[in-house]
Amino acid sequence: MSDAAGPNRVLVLNSGSSSLKYQLLDMSDGSRLASGLVERIGEAGSEVADHAQALERVSRELSGQGLGLDSPELAAIGHRVVHGGTLYTEPTLIDDAVLAGVRELVPLAPLHNPANAMGIEVARRMRPDLPQVAVFDTAFHSTLPEAAWRYAIDRETADRHAVRRYGFHGTSHAYVSRETARLLGKEPEEVNVIVLHLGNGASASAVERGRCAETSMGLTPLEGLVMGTRSGDLDPAVVFHLHRQAKLSVDEVDALLNRRSGLVGLCGDNDMREIGRRMAEGDTAARTAFDVYVHRLKKYLGAYTAVLGTVDAVAFTAGVGENSAAVRAAAISGLEPLGMILDPVRNTVRSGAARLISADGSRTAIAVVPTDEEMEIARQTYALARGGSAS
Ligand code: ADP
């Protein structure tokens, strides 16, 4: 549907500490007009000194296709922002106060929010006239009940320091749970879905009739599933033990758990394809890494089945979830008593489309649903920029 009433393109920016990813989408038909990535921002020897130069480069690349940032066809810019804390639970039209808010939340996301704020700042400088929207990775999880978001630690200390479960990858969990309902021919409000977002970072969520009821990441993205380089769940006393016995500083333990743990810590590789190849050659470290990864997934499937009571669908998404038939098969195997039965042939068919991979007799539908965070950000941005409600 083309809308004669105004411009309908949305630029989505995902600004990292040394990178700027972008996509330009046409909201009249959902088509992707352009996408790209500027890397090594601010690094030694890089031609791109800062985020302002990176965005100018993006604009030049887009201008080459007649789609530059100055284009009158551009309706809005949508920014991915990692942490919204308890301040922002909805996509939010950006003004000076919101930019200041994103910066206020830096202590909760010291790696991400500063870069996100930088992206917002340079884009507003380039197009001060254009509506710009912040879409928060935490927002979809703001519906978690207190029993799910509150950690069982001293209440006063927790509240004073904003220590609670926030959850991340929310844009993906929102998009995938909705697309899963669509695949089943249902409205999101009619179904309960467990979403397994298995990329380099990985998280699970239990979505009850369209609202998030539980999620595996916590105060930071470290909690929960085994990831490419992060440990996920562990006894918090591991931190004290490593500090006292191995004499590691807090920063060293932080780096160990975030960057040298997970699959890479277990076997030296964080790419599931490489782990698969090594397993086929009988490599025992790769086998153990796979087993630990899958065991954790299975525990979350069981836990979230208990949280939801009835599970209409389990949806696999992101790099591993969309591509690794071996992980999907291992995670679902043995869950027949829970009503989850995979069809081995459907599971191995390669496709880029959302699809069912469960057996006909499976009570719970099992699906592969490719995620599209940029499309979700663009939709929410466009809705808000046009003065409607984003959700
Ligand atoms: P990010 O979290 O960085 O966005 P992705 O969602 O793109 O990551 O997932 C990246 C991961 O997906 C890789 O590290 C790799 O483990 C996995 N992956 C990608 N393609 C395949 C494949 N064909 N088979 C198995 N795993 C894959």
XYZ file of C-alpha atoms and ligand atoms in Angstrom:
418
model
C 0.000 0.000 0.000
C 1.598 3.219 -1.069
C 0.732 6.171 1.080
C 0.395 9.416 -0.817
C 0.207 11.316 2.483
C 3.944 11.465 3.010
C 7.407 9.968 2.944
C 7.592 6.311 3.909
C 11.227 5.334 4.194
C 12.839 4.580 7.540
C 16.568 4.448 8.209
C 17.487 2.043 11.021
C 20.788 2.669 12.798
C 22.531 0.242 15.130
C 25.462 2.082 16.542
C 28.189 0.098 18.334
C 31.378 1.307 19.977
C 33.406 0.834 16.777
C 30.757 0.082 14.166
C 27.635 1.535 12.581
C 25.128 -0.818 10.960
C 22.325 0.569 8.873
C 19.316 -0.491 6.864
C 16.958 1.594 4.803
C 13.441 0.202 4.572
C 10.457 1.205 2.505
C 7.461 0.912 4.791
C 4.912 1.058 1.982
C 5.824 -2.489 0.973
C 8.350 -3.641 3.602
C 11.192 -3.825 1.087
C 14.831 -3.353 2.029
C 16.340 -0.608 -0.133
C 19.883 -0.659 1.242
C 21.968 -2.000 4.083
C 25.559 -1.855 5.168
C 28.135 -1.564 7.874
C 30.905 0.885 8.704
C 33.581 -0.757 10.840
C 36.703 0.132 12.806
C 35.366 3.560 13.836
C 37.988 5.413 15.863
C 40.559 2.624 15.612
C 44.216 3.259 14.827
C 44.799 3.557 11.082
C 41.077 3.711 10.308
C 39.782 6.299 7.831
C 36.722 6.818 9.984
C 37.612 8.858 13.059
C 34.238 9.011 14.784
C 30.522 8.261 14.490
C 29.847 11.575 12.711
C 32.222 10.571 9.919
C 30.705 7.094 9.868
C 27.210 8.500 9.339
C 28.484 10.846 6.625
C 29.936 7.803 4.901
C 26.590 6.018 5.193
C 24.883 9.044 3.676
C 27.384 9.094 0.792
C 26.845 5.372 0.156
C 23.090 5.921 0.133
C 23.377 9.032 -2.059
C 25.070 6.910 -4.698
C 21.760 5.056 -4.942
C 19.737 8.268 -4.798
C 18.721 7.491 -1.203
C 20.848 9.915 0.842
C 20.107 11.131 4.334
C 18.900 14.439 2.895
C 16.213 12.661 0.868
C 12.685 14.056 1.299
C 11.448 10.452 1.099
C 12.951 9.739 4.516
C 10.150 9.674 7.110
C 12.151 8.919 10.244
C 15.289 7.403 11.739
C 15.036 4.501 14.182
C 17.830 3.845 16.646
C 18.500 0.579 18.394
C 19.251 1.341 22.056
C 20.353 -1.519 24.276
C 19.262 -0.394 27.739
C 16.073 1.470 28.583
C 16.185 0.580 32.279
C 12.833 1.227 33.933
C 12.717 4.672 32.275
C 11.780 3.538 28.773
C 9.408 0.628 28.280
C 8.115 1.701 24.865
C 9.631 3.023 21.645
C 10.230 6.694 22.357
C 10.379 9.812 20.215
C 13.804 11.309 20.823
C 14.293 14.812 22.235
C 17.088 16.261 24.381
C 15.627 14.702 27.527
C 15.524 11.217 25.984
C 19.117 11.504 24.785
C 20.091 12.524 28.331
C 18.084 9.541 29.629
C 19.981 7.108 27.390
C 23.199 8.544 28.836
C 21.878 8.293 32.407
C 21.540 4.553 31.841
C 25.205 4.127 30.883
C 26.107 2.529 34.252
C 23.693 -0.315 33.394
C 25.118 -0.829 29.878
C 28.607 0.695 29.846
C 29.580 -0.982 26.556
C 26.441 -0.204 24.577
C 24.532 2.889 25.658
C 27.401 5.368 25.072
C 27.689 4.228 21.437
C 23.908 4.251 20.999
C 23.793 7.833 22.344
C 26.579 8.816 19.972
C 24.599 7.488 16.994
C 21.546 9.443 18.100
C 23.538 12.617 18.543
C 25.150 12.592 15.108
C 21.929 11.622 13.336
C 20.041 14.453 15.042
C 22.768 16.862 14.022
C 22.423 15.765 10.398
C 18.629 15.735 10.301
C 17.297 17.863 13.189
C 13.988 18.215 11.343
C 13.259 14.487 11.202
C 11.429 12.407 13.839
C 13.906 10.032 15.431
C 12.862 7.124 17.616
C 14.723 5.054 20.194
C 13.753 1.383 20.260
C 15.020 -0.317 23.404
C 16.282 -3.898 23.626
C 14.863 -4.166 27.126
C 11.377 -2.783 26.386
C 9.579 -6.009 25.458
C 10.545 -7.454 28.848
C 8.971 -4.616 30.842
C 5.857 -6.781 31.297
C 7.747 -9.332 33.399
C 5.909 -9.857 36.689
C 7.845 -8.880 39.796
C 8.271 -12.537 40.749
C 10.281 -12.927 37.536
C 12.262 -9.683 37.488
C 13.171 -9.429 41.167
C 16.354 -11.140 42.351
C 16.175 -12.676 45.822
C 18.721 -10.350 47.393
C 18.441 -7.581 49.963
C 15.631 -5.445 48.689
C 16.965 -2.079 49.711
C 20.392 -2.656 48.164
C 18.836 -3.987 44.976
C 16.447 -1.059 44.592
C 19.046 1.570 45.389
C 21.366 0.251 42.658
C 18.685 -0.705 40.110
C 19.676 -4.364 40.392
C 16.960 -6.498 38.771
C 16.379 -8.609 35.702
C 15.835 -6.425 32.612
C 16.299 -8.865 29.728
C 17.692 -8.107 26.260
C 17.114 -9.048 22.588
C 13.573 -7.779 23.238
C 13.055 -6.521 19.699
C 13.831 -9.993 18.386
C 11.652 -11.773 20.958
C 8.766 -9.422 20.124
C 9.113 -9.894 16.370
C 9.636 -13.659 16.472
C 6.808 -14.373 18.920
C 4.442 -12.371 16.718
C 5.623 -14.047 13.496
C 5.245 -17.448 15.171
C 1.602 -16.682 15.971
C 1.129 -15.652 12.357
C 2.697 -18.925 11.169
C 0.127 -20.775 13.289
C -2.675 -18.659 11.802
C -3.375 -17.086 15.204
C -3.259 -13.665 16.849
C -0.348 -13.092 19.286
C -2.933 -12.800 22.119
C -4.113 -16.337 21.412
C -0.864 -18.224 21.911
C 1.958 -18.976 24.354
C 5.387 -19.138 22.739
C 8.877 -19.997 23.952
C 11.388 -18.073 21.826
C 14.991 -19.288 21.691
C 17.179 -16.519 20.243
C 20.456 -18.361 19.618
C 23.016 -16.060 18.024
C 26.437 -15.193 19.329
C 24.541 -13.801 22.290
C 21.666 -16.094 23.242
C 18.493 -15.728 25.259
C 15.181 -17.477 25.849
C 11.833 -15.921 26.607
C 8.407 -17.168 27.624
C 5.759 -15.102 25.865
C 2.255 -15.468 27.274
C -0.508 -14.266 24.957
C 1.733 -11.648 23.399
C 3.300 -10.402 26.632
C 6.711 -11.406 27.897
C 6.392 -13.401 31.143
C 9.986 -14.551 31.681
C 13.361 -14.145 30.026
C 16.824 -15.563 30.582
C 19.085 -12.496 30.456
C 19.253 -10.387 33.588
C 20.788 -7.154 34.827
C 23.200 -7.607 31.934
C 23.298 -9.986 28.947
C 25.541 -12.384 30.899
C 22.811 -14.442 32.574
C 21.022 -17.450 31.144
C 21.949 -19.636 28.212
C 25.450 -20.695 27.192
C 26.574 -18.226 24.497
C 29.419 -17.810 22.013
C 31.749 -16.221 24.544
C 29.577 -15.757 27.691
C 29.067 -18.295 30.450
C 25.382 -17.718 31.088
C 24.133 -18.991 34.468
C 26.612 -19.915 37.149
C 26.854 -19.913 40.919
C 27.645 -16.261 41.801
C 30.149 -17.625 44.323
C 32.352 -18.598 41.358
C 33.201 -14.889 41.184
C 34.265 -14.715 44.861
C 36.193 -17.949 44.515
C 38.149 -16.761 41.472
C 38.837 -13.467 43.189
C 40.036 -15.029 46.441
C 41.732 -18.188 45.203
C 42.945 -17.290 41.702
C 43.568 -13.637 42.668
C 41.659 -12.338 39.644
C 40.409 -8.759 39.860
C 36.739 -7.949 39.297
C 37.575 -6.646 35.807
C 39.466 -9.835 35.006
C 36.522 -12.001 36.080
C 34.208 -9.742 34.043
C 36.366 -10.295 30.946
C 36.642 -14.028 31.645
C 32.884 -14.544 31.932
C 31.893 -12.232 29.059
C 34.640 -12.863 26.525
C 36.477 -16.099 27.284
C 33.653 -18.362 28.440
C 30.682 -20.025 26.760
C 31.490 -22.100 23.675
C 34.825 -20.375 23.125
C 35.878 -21.024 26.718
C 34.826 -24.655 26.543
C 36.454 -25.591 23.235
C 38.202 -22.567 21.671
C 35.560 -22.023 18.980
C 32.370 -19.997 19.193
C 31.078 -20.829 15.733
C 28.614 -23.717 15.831
C 29.604 -24.736 12.271
C 33.202 -25.274 13.339
C 32.080 -27.097 16.474
C 29.982 -29.405 14.266
C 32.966 -30.146 12.034
C 35.200 -30.902 15.007
C 32.571 -33.165 16.571
C 32.380 -35.145 13.335
C 36.121 -35.748 13.683
C 35.652 -37.055 17.210
C 36.930 -33.947 19.021
C 35.897 -34.387 22.683
C 36.217 -30.724 23.752
C 33.862 -29.683 20.941
C 31.469 -32.486 21.948
C 31.463 -31.307 25.565
C 30.841 -27.698 24.499
C 27.865 -28.809 22.387
C 26.499 -30.961 25.219
C 26.764 -28.174 27.818
C 25.080 -25.744 25.377
C 22.206 -28.100 24.628
C 21.737 -29.218 28.243
C 21.210 -25.588 29.273
C 18.706 -25.054 26.454
C 16.746 -28.107 27.513
C 16.613 -26.899 31.121
C 15.147 -23.590 29.965
C 12.607 -25.345 27.749
C 11.431 -27.320 30.774
C 11.405 -24.302 33.073
C 9.502 -22.114 30.630
C 7.006 -24.882 29.956
C 6.315 -24.818 33.696
C 6.059 -21.004 33.678
C 3.563 -20.978 30.796
C 1.583 -24.128 31.615
C 0.508 -24.527 28.004
C 3.042 -24.029 25.228
C 1.595 -23.576 21.751
C 4.938 -23.161 20.035
C 8.702 -23.187 20.460
C 10.465 -20.890 17.991
C 14.167 -21.128 17.124
C 15.792 -17.986 15.759
C 19.110 -16.139 15.074
C 22.331 -17.627 13.620
C 22.387 -20.947 15.489
C 18.621 -21.284 15.900
C 17.922 -20.670 12.214
C 20.773 -22.770 10.844
C 21.768 -25.580 13.175
C 19.500 -28.601 12.710
C 21.813 -30.476 15.102
C 21.234 -28.040 17.980
C 17.477 -28.024 17.368
C 17.313 -31.832 17.263
C 19.404 -32.243 20.408
C 17.454 -29.590 22.336
C 14.056 -31.159 21.563
C 15.089 -34.811 21.863
C 13.551 -36.512 24.877
C 10.874 -33.839 25.307
C 8.075 -36.017 23.879
C 6.464 -36.217 27.358
C 6.175 -32.401 27.244
C 4.393 -32.675 23.896
C 7.351 -31.585 21.762
C 8.194 -33.865 18.844
C 10.460 -32.847 15.985
C 10.093 -34.098 12.430
C 13.647 -35.083 11.448
C 13.123 -34.417 7.760
C 11.449 -31.002 8.170
C 14.177 -30.085 10.645
C 16.941 -30.560 8.083
C 15.300 -28.806 5.113
C 17.249 -25.595 4.491
C 15.164 -22.485 3.940
C 15.173 -18.792 4.754
C 11.434 -18.769 5.441
C 9.523 -19.148 8.698
C 8.545 -22.807 8.853
C 7.237 -25.597 11.056
C 9.615 -28.439 11.868
C 7.461 -30.397 14.341
C 5.961 -33.809 13.661
C 2.245 -33.907 12.841
C 1.428 -35.424 16.232
C 3.392 -32.838 18.247
C 1.113 -31.028 20.744
C 3.474 -28.051 20.709
C 4.381 -26.616 17.310
C 8.121 -26.291 16.790
C 9.192 -23.596 14.351
C 12.191 -21.910 12.779
C 11.399 -18.202 12.484
C 14.118 -15.941 11.060
C 14.442 -12.826 13.153
C 14.420 -9.331 11.649
C 15.244 -6.763 14.292
C 15.687 -3.969 11.748
C 12.207 -4.490 10.335
C 10.738 -4.464 13.830
C 12.617 -1.255 14.723
C 11.489 0.315 11.438
C 7.838 -0.615 12.047
C 7.836 0.803 15.562
C 9.671 3.927 14.409
C 7.326 4.527 11.493
C 4.209 4.057 13.604
C 5.432 6.521 16.220
C 6.755 9.047 13.683
C 3.355 9.152 12.032
C 1.765 9.952 15.342
C 0.226 6.559 15.998
C 0.895 4.059 18.717
C 3.968 1.913 18.022
C 2.696 -1.303 19.532
P 24.860 -12.066 16.434
O 24.443 -12.426 17.818
O 26.279 -11.608 16.328
O 23.862 -11.234 15.663
P 24.023 -14.241 14.695
O 22.595 -14.303 15.100
O 24.350 -13.831 13.320
O 24.913 -13.462 15.728
O 24.638 -15.702 14.955
C 25.989 -15.958 14.717
C 26.289 -17.418 15.030
O 25.402 -18.264 14.283
C 27.674 -17.873 14.621
O 28.611 -17.611 15.629
C 27.487 -19.363 14.416
O 27.723 -20.039 15.642
C 26.017 -19.512 14.083
N 25.777 -19.934 12.694
C 25.694 -19.163 11.586
N 25.474 -19.927 10.496
C 25.404 -21.206 10.921
C 25.189 -22.471 10.287
N 25.000 -22.575 8.972
N 25.183 -23.561 11.065
C 25.371 -23.495 12.392
N 25.579 -22.340 13.054
C 25.592 -21.221 12.329
